[in-house]
PDB file of C-alpha atoms in Angstrom:
ATOM      1  CA  MET P   1     -16.367   0.038 -23.399  1.00 68.00           C
ATOM      2  CA  ASP P   2     -13.133   1.777 -24.339  1.00 87.00           C
ATOM      3  CA  ARG P   3      -9.729   1.033 -22.797  1.00 86.00           C
ATOM      4  CA  PHE P   4      -9.860   3.943 -20.359  1.00 84.00           C
ATOM      5  CA  GLU P   5     -13.229   2.886 -18.947  1.00 90.00           C
ATOM      6  CA  GLN P   6     -12.255  -0.759 -18.715  1.00 90.00           C
ATOM      7  CA  PHE P   7      -8.898   0.072 -17.101  1.00 88.00           C
ATOM      8  CA  SER P   8     -10.502   2.487 -14.619  1.00 87.00           C
ATOM      9  CA  TYR P   9     -13.325   0.143 -13.638  1.00 90.00           C
ATOM     10  CA  MET P  10     -10.977  -2.790 -13.116  1.00 89.00           C
ATOM     11  CA  LEU P  11      -8.545  -0.763 -10.987  1.00 88.00           C
ATOM     12  CA  PHE P  12     -11.289   0.742  -8.876  1.00 90.00           C
ATOM     13  CA  GLU P  13     -12.985  -2.602  -8.367  1.00 92.00           C
ATOM     14  CA  ILE P  14      -9.773  -4.392  -7.400  1.00 89.00           C
ATOM     15  CA  SER P  15      -8.835  -1.540  -5.059  1.00 88.00           C
ATOM     16  CA  ARG P  16     -12.304  -1.365  -3.519  1.00 91.00           C
ATOM     17  CA  TYR P  17     -12.513  -5.053  -2.715  1.00 90.00           C
ATOM     18  CA  TRP P  18      -8.904  -5.300  -1.567  1.00 89.00           C
ATOM     19  CA  HIS P  19      -9.422  -2.412   0.862  1.00 88.00           C
ATOM     20  CA  LYS P  20     -12.711  -3.917   2.044  1.00 91.00           C
ATOM     21  CA  LEU P  21     -10.972  -7.217   2.863  1.00 90.00           C
ATOM     22  CA  ALA P  22      -8.064  -5.438   4.558  1.00 90.00           C
ATOM     23  CA  THR P  23     -10.448  -3.336   6.630  1.00 91.00           C
ATOM     24  CA  GLU P  24     -12.440  -6.387   7.740  1.00 91.00           C
ATOM     25  CA  GLU P  25      -9.248  -8.202   8.739  1.00 88.00           C
ATOM     26  CA  MET P  26      -7.768  -5.283  10.648  1.00 92.00           C
ATOM     27  CA  GLU P  27     -10.998  -4.318  12.465  1.00 93.00           C
ATOM     28  CA  SER P  28     -10.760  -7.442  14.605  1.00 88.00           C
ATOM     29  CA  HIS P  29      -7.484  -6.019  15.960  1.00 90.00           C
ATOM     30  CA  GLY P  30      -8.845  -2.517  16.533  1.00 91.00           C
ATOM     31  CA  LEU P  31      -6.972  -1.193  13.496  1.00 93.00           C
ATOM     32  CA  LYS P  32      -7.879   0.120  10.053  1.00 93.00           C
ATOM     33  CA  GLY P  33      -7.193  -1.457   6.672  1.00 91.00           C
ATOM     34  CA  PRO P  34      -4.219   0.770   5.767  1.00 88.00           C
ATOM     35  CA  HIS P  35      -2.414  -0.358   8.927  1.00 93.00           C
ATOM     36  CA  SER P  36      -1.805  -3.675   7.169  1.00 93.00           C
ATOM     37  CA  VAL P  37       0.570  -1.984   4.723  1.00 92.00           C
ATOM     38  CA  TYR P  38       2.619  -0.574   7.596  1.00 94.00           C
ATOM     39  CA  LEU P  39       2.755  -3.967   9.294  1.00 95.00           C
ATOM     40  CA  MET P  40       4.167  -5.533   6.117  1.00 93.00           C
ATOM     41  CA  ALA P  41       6.762  -2.782   5.706  1.00 95.00           C
ATOM     42  CA  LEU P  42       7.847  -3.134   9.334  1.00 96.00           C
ATOM     43  CA  GLU P  43       7.939  -6.933   9.114  1.00 96.00           C
ATOM     44  CA  ASN P  44      10.168  -6.690   6.036  1.00 95.00           C
ATOM     45  CA  ASN P  45      12.590  -4.475   7.996  1.00 95.00           C
ATOM     46  CA  PRO P  46      13.236  -6.330  11.276  1.00 93.00           C
ATOM     47  CA  ASN P  47      16.216  -4.090  12.138  1.00 93.00           C
ATOM     48  CA  GLY P  48      13.968  -1.060  12.085  1.00 93.00           C
ATOM     49  CA  ILE P  49      12.805   1.531   9.625  1.00 94.00           C
ATOM     50  CA  THR P  50      12.646   5.318   9.802  1.00 92.00           C
ATOM     51  CA  ALA P  51       9.523   7.417   9.307  1.00 91.00           C
ATOM     52  CA  PRO P  52      10.813   8.812   5.965  1.00 92.00           C
ATOM     53  CA  GLN P  53      11.451   5.250   4.766  1.00 93.00           C
ATOM     54  CA  LEU P  54       7.910   4.292   5.789  1.00 94.00           C
ATOM     55  CA  CYS P  55       6.606   7.289   3.824  1.00 92.00           C
ATOM     56  CA  GLU P  56       8.397   6.036   0.741  1.00 91.00           C
ATOM     57  CA  LEU P  57       7.561   2.340   1.109  1.00 90.00           C
ATOM     58  CA  CYS P  58       3.919   2.823   2.045  1.00 91.00           C
ATOM     59  CA  ARG P  59       3.385   5.772  -0.308  1.00 88.00           C
ATOM     60  CA  LYS P  60       2.046   7.876   2.576  1.00 92.00           C
ATOM     61  CA  ASP P  61       2.790  11.371   3.821  1.00 91.00           C
ATOM     62  CA  LYS P  62       4.531  12.259   7.092  1.00 91.00           C
ATOM     63  CA  ALA P  63       1.282  13.073   8.866  1.00 93.00           C
ATOM     64  CA  ASP P  64      -0.212   9.670   8.039  1.00 94.00           C
ATOM     65  CA  VAL P  65       2.941   7.857   9.149  1.00 93.00           C
ATOM     66  CA  SER P  66       3.027   9.862  12.350  1.00 91.00           C
ATOM     67  CA  ARG P  67      -0.643   9.136  13.200  1.00 93.00           C
ATOM     68  CA  THR P  68      -0.344   5.468  12.297  1.00 94.00           C
ATOM     69  CA  MET P  69       2.829   4.884  14.284  1.00 94.00           C
ATOM     70  CA  ALA P  70       1.254   6.608  17.298  1.00 93.00           C
ATOM     71  CA  VAL P  71      -1.758   4.275  17.119  1.00 94.00           C
ATOM     72  CA  MET P  72       0.397   1.194  16.624  1.00 95.00           C
ATOM     73  CA  GLU P  73       2.744   2.206  19.446  1.00 94.00           C
ATOM     74  CA  LYS P  74      -0.211   2.756  21.794  1.00 95.00           C
ATOM     75  CA  LYS P  75      -1.469  -0.755  20.947  1.00 95.00           C
ATOM     76  CA  GLY P  76       1.960  -2.226  21.735  1.00 96.00           C
ATOM     77  CA  LEU P  77       2.690  -3.230  18.145  1.00 96.00           C
ATOM     78  CA  VAL P  78       5.729  -1.003  17.527  1.00 96.00           C
ATOM     79  CA  VAL P  79       8.464   0.688  19.507  1.00 95.00           C
ATOM     80  CA  LYS P  80      10.595   3.694  18.645  1.00 91.00           C
ATOM     81  CA  GLU P  81      14.328   3.320  19.141  1.00 89.00           C
ATOM     82  CA  GLY P  82      17.020   5.982  19.040  1.00 81.00           C
ATOM     83  CA  VAL P  83      14.559   8.855  19.282  1.00 65.00           C
ATOM     84  CA  HIS P  84      15.465  12.081  21.026  1.00 58.00           C
ATOM     85  CA  GLN P  85      12.176  13.976  20.868  1.00 54.00           C
ATOM     86  CA  ASN P  86      12.293  13.699  17.073  1.00 60.00           C
ATOM     87  CA  LEU P  87      10.055  11.210  15.297  1.00 57.00           C
ATOM     88  CA  TYR P  88      12.142  11.269  12.128  1.00 63.00           C
ATOM     89  CA  ARG P  89      15.556  10.423  13.611  1.00 73.00           C
ATOM     90  CA  GLY P  90      14.739   7.099  15.244  1.00 85.00           C
ATOM     91  CA  VAL P  91      13.591   3.799  13.863  1.00 92.00           C
ATOM     92  CA  PHE P  92      10.393   1.873  14.348  1.00 94.00           C
ATOM     93  CA  LYS P  93      10.447  -1.846  15.060  1.00 95.00           C
ATOM     94  CA  LEU P  94       7.694  -4.344  15.556  1.00 97.00           C
ATOM     95  CA  THR P  95       7.287  -5.713  19.048  1.00 97.00           C
ATOM     96  CA  GLU P  96       6.748  -9.433  19.515  1.00 97.00           C
ATOM     97  CA  LYS P  97       2.995  -8.760  19.517  1.00 96.00           C
ATOM     98  CA  GLY P  98       3.384  -6.678  16.346  1.00 96.00           C
ATOM     99  CA  MET P  99       5.420  -9.398  14.644  1.00 96.00           C
ATOM    100  CA  GLU P 100       2.759 -11.986  15.455  1.00 96.00           C
ATOM    101  CA  LEU P 101       0.062  -9.736  14.009  1.00 95.00           C
ATOM    102  CA  ALA P 102       2.149  -8.973  10.909  1.00 95.00           C
ATOM    103  CA  GLN P 103       2.647 -12.692  10.280  1.00 95.00           C
ATOM    104  CA  GLN P 104      -1.067 -13.323  10.707  1.00 93.00           C
ATOM    105  CA  VAL P 105      -1.941 -10.456   8.343  1.00 92.00           C
ATOM    106  CA  ARG P 106       0.581 -11.727   5.784  1.00 92.00           C
ATOM    107  CA  LYS P 107      -0.996 -15.210   5.892  1.00 93.00           C
ATOM    108  CA  ARG P 108      -4.462 -13.742   5.378  1.00 90.00           C
ATOM    109  CA  ALA P 109      -3.266 -11.461   2.570  1.00 89.00           C
ATOM    110  CA  THR P 110      -1.515 -14.392   0.889  1.00 91.00           C
ATOM    111  CA  LEU P 111      -4.747 -16.385   1.082  1.00 93.00           C
ATOM    112  CA  ALA P 112      -6.742 -13.466  -0.374  1.00 91.00           C
ATOM    113  CA  VAL P 113      -4.312 -13.091  -3.286  1.00 89.00           C
ATOM    114  CA  LYS P 114      -4.325 -16.855  -3.895  1.00 92.00           C
ATOM    115  CA  LEU P 115      -8.125 -17.006  -3.951  1.00 93.00           C
ATOM    116  CA  ALA P 116      -8.458 -13.836  -6.040  1.00 92.00           C
ATOM    117  CA  GLY P 117      -6.115 -15.270  -8.689  1.00 91.00           C
ATOM    118  CA  LYS P 118      -7.292 -18.884  -8.473  1.00 94.00           C
ATOM    119  CA  ASP P 119      -8.323 -19.029 -12.144  1.00 94.00           C
ATOM    120  CA  LEU P 120      -5.045 -17.605 -13.472  1.00 93.00           C
ATOM    121  CA  THR P 121      -2.382 -19.824 -14.957  1.00 95.00           C
ATOM    122  CA  ASP P 122       1.181 -19.280 -13.737  1.00 93.00           C
ATOM    123  CA  ASP P 123       2.042 -17.637 -17.078  1.00 96.00           C
ATOM    124  CA  ALA P 124      -0.992 -15.332 -16.921  1.00 94.00           C
ATOM    125  CA  ARG P 125      -0.131 -14.430 -13.317  1.00 91.00           C
ATOM    126  CA  GLN P 126       3.439 -13.477 -14.291  1.00 93.00           C
ATOM    127  CA  VAL P 127       2.203 -11.348 -17.185  1.00 94.00           C
ATOM    128  CA  PHE P 128      -0.406  -9.707 -14.935  1.00 90.00           C
ATOM    129  CA  TYR P 129       2.072  -8.724 -12.225  1.00 90.00           C
ATOM    130  CA  LYS P 130       4.629  -7.502 -14.732  1.00 94.00           C
ATOM    131  CA  SER P 131       1.937  -5.481 -16.495  1.00 92.00           C
ATOM    132  CA  MET P 132       0.645  -3.974 -13.250  1.00 89.00           C
ATOM    133  CA  ASP P 133       4.205  -3.061 -12.230  1.00 92.00           C
ATOM    134  CA  LEU P 134       4.821  -1.335 -15.572  1.00 93.00           C
ATOM    135  CA  ILE P 135       1.506   0.531 -15.392  1.00 90.00           C
ATOM    136  CA  ALA P 136       2.165   1.658 -11.799  1.00 88.00           C
ATOM    137  CA  ASN P 137       5.661   2.882 -12.692  1.00 91.00           C
ATOM    138  CA  ASN P 138       4.388   4.700 -15.779  1.00 91.00           C
ATOM    139  CA  LEU P 139       1.560   6.353 -13.824  1.00 89.00           C
ATOM    140  CA  ARG P 140       4.014   7.361 -11.083  1.00 88.00           C
ATOM    141  CA  GLU P 141       6.189   9.072 -13.701  1.00 92.00           C
ATOM    142  CA  LEU P 142       3.166  10.764 -15.285  1.00 92.00           C
ATOM    143  CA  CYS P 143       2.137  12.130 -11.898  1.00 91.00           C
ATOM    144  CA  LYS P 144       5.663  13.401 -11.313  1.00 90.00           C
ATOM    145  CA  ASP P 145       6.150  14.914 -14.782  1.00 92.00           C
ATOM    146  CA  GLY P 146       2.553  15.625 -15.792  1.00 91.00           C
ATOM    147  CA  LEU P 147       0.721  14.441 -18.862  1.00 89.00           C
ATOM    148  CA  PRO P 148       2.280  15.553 -22.137  1.00 90.00           C
ATOM    149  CA  PRO P 149       0.235  18.155 -24.019  1.00 89.00           C
ATOM    150  CA  THR P 150      -2.207  17.011 -26.663  1.00 82.00           C
ATOM    151  CA  SER P 151      -2.962  18.966 -29.787  1.00 68.00           C
ATOM    152  CA  GLY P 152      -4.022  22.454 -28.751  1.00 61.00           C
ATOM    153  CA  HIS P 153      -3.736  21.776 -25.004  1.00 54.00           C
ATOM    154  CA  THR P 154      -0.921  22.562 -22.641  1.00 53.00           C
ATOM    155  CA  LYS P 155      -0.284  21.512 -19.060  1.00 53.00           C
ATOM    156  CA  GLY P 156      -2.630  23.470 -16.848  1.00 54.00           C
ATOM    157  CA  ASP P 157      -5.003  24.261 -19.734  1.00 50.00           C
ATOM    158  CA  SER P 158      -8.515  24.059 -18.293  1.00 48.00           C
ATOM    159  CA  ARG P 159     -10.153  23.263 -21.638  1.00 43.00           C
ATOM    160  CA  LYS P 160     -11.355  19.700 -22.051  1.00 43.00           C
TER     161      LYS P 160
END
C-alpha cells in the first residue's frame, strides 16, 4: 500500500469511528455528533462567543452555526446575549444545563481519546499530535492555495 492509500485509510477510519462515538454519545441528549464540537467551543469561551468565531473554531459555515445554535437554544443549552434581531452581533453562552452537558461530553471525549491511544507511549503520542497538527495545517494551506502544478498539469486541468 502506498503512502497516499495508507494515509487516506487511516484518516477516514479515525474520522469514521470518532464521529460514530460522538453520535452515540450525543443521541442520548437528543443531539447529533457535531454538536459536541460546538459544546467544547462554547465551554472554552465562558464569556461568550460570536457566530463568526464559532464558524472559525468549529470549521463550519454560517448556515450550520445558525441551525446548530437554534437547536441548542431550543433545548436550553445556550442563550444569545446582546442580539438585536441579528444573529451575528450577539454572543452565545452556555446555560447551566449546557455547561453540565459540555463537561460530561468533555469527560467522555477524554476517555475515548485515552482508550484510543492506550498503546502509545508519551513520546509517540507527542509525535503523533505534532504530526497531525502539521498535516492539518499543510492541508488547510493546500486547500486555500490549491495544489501546485505537476509536470504538464496546471490548476484546473481536468486531465489525470
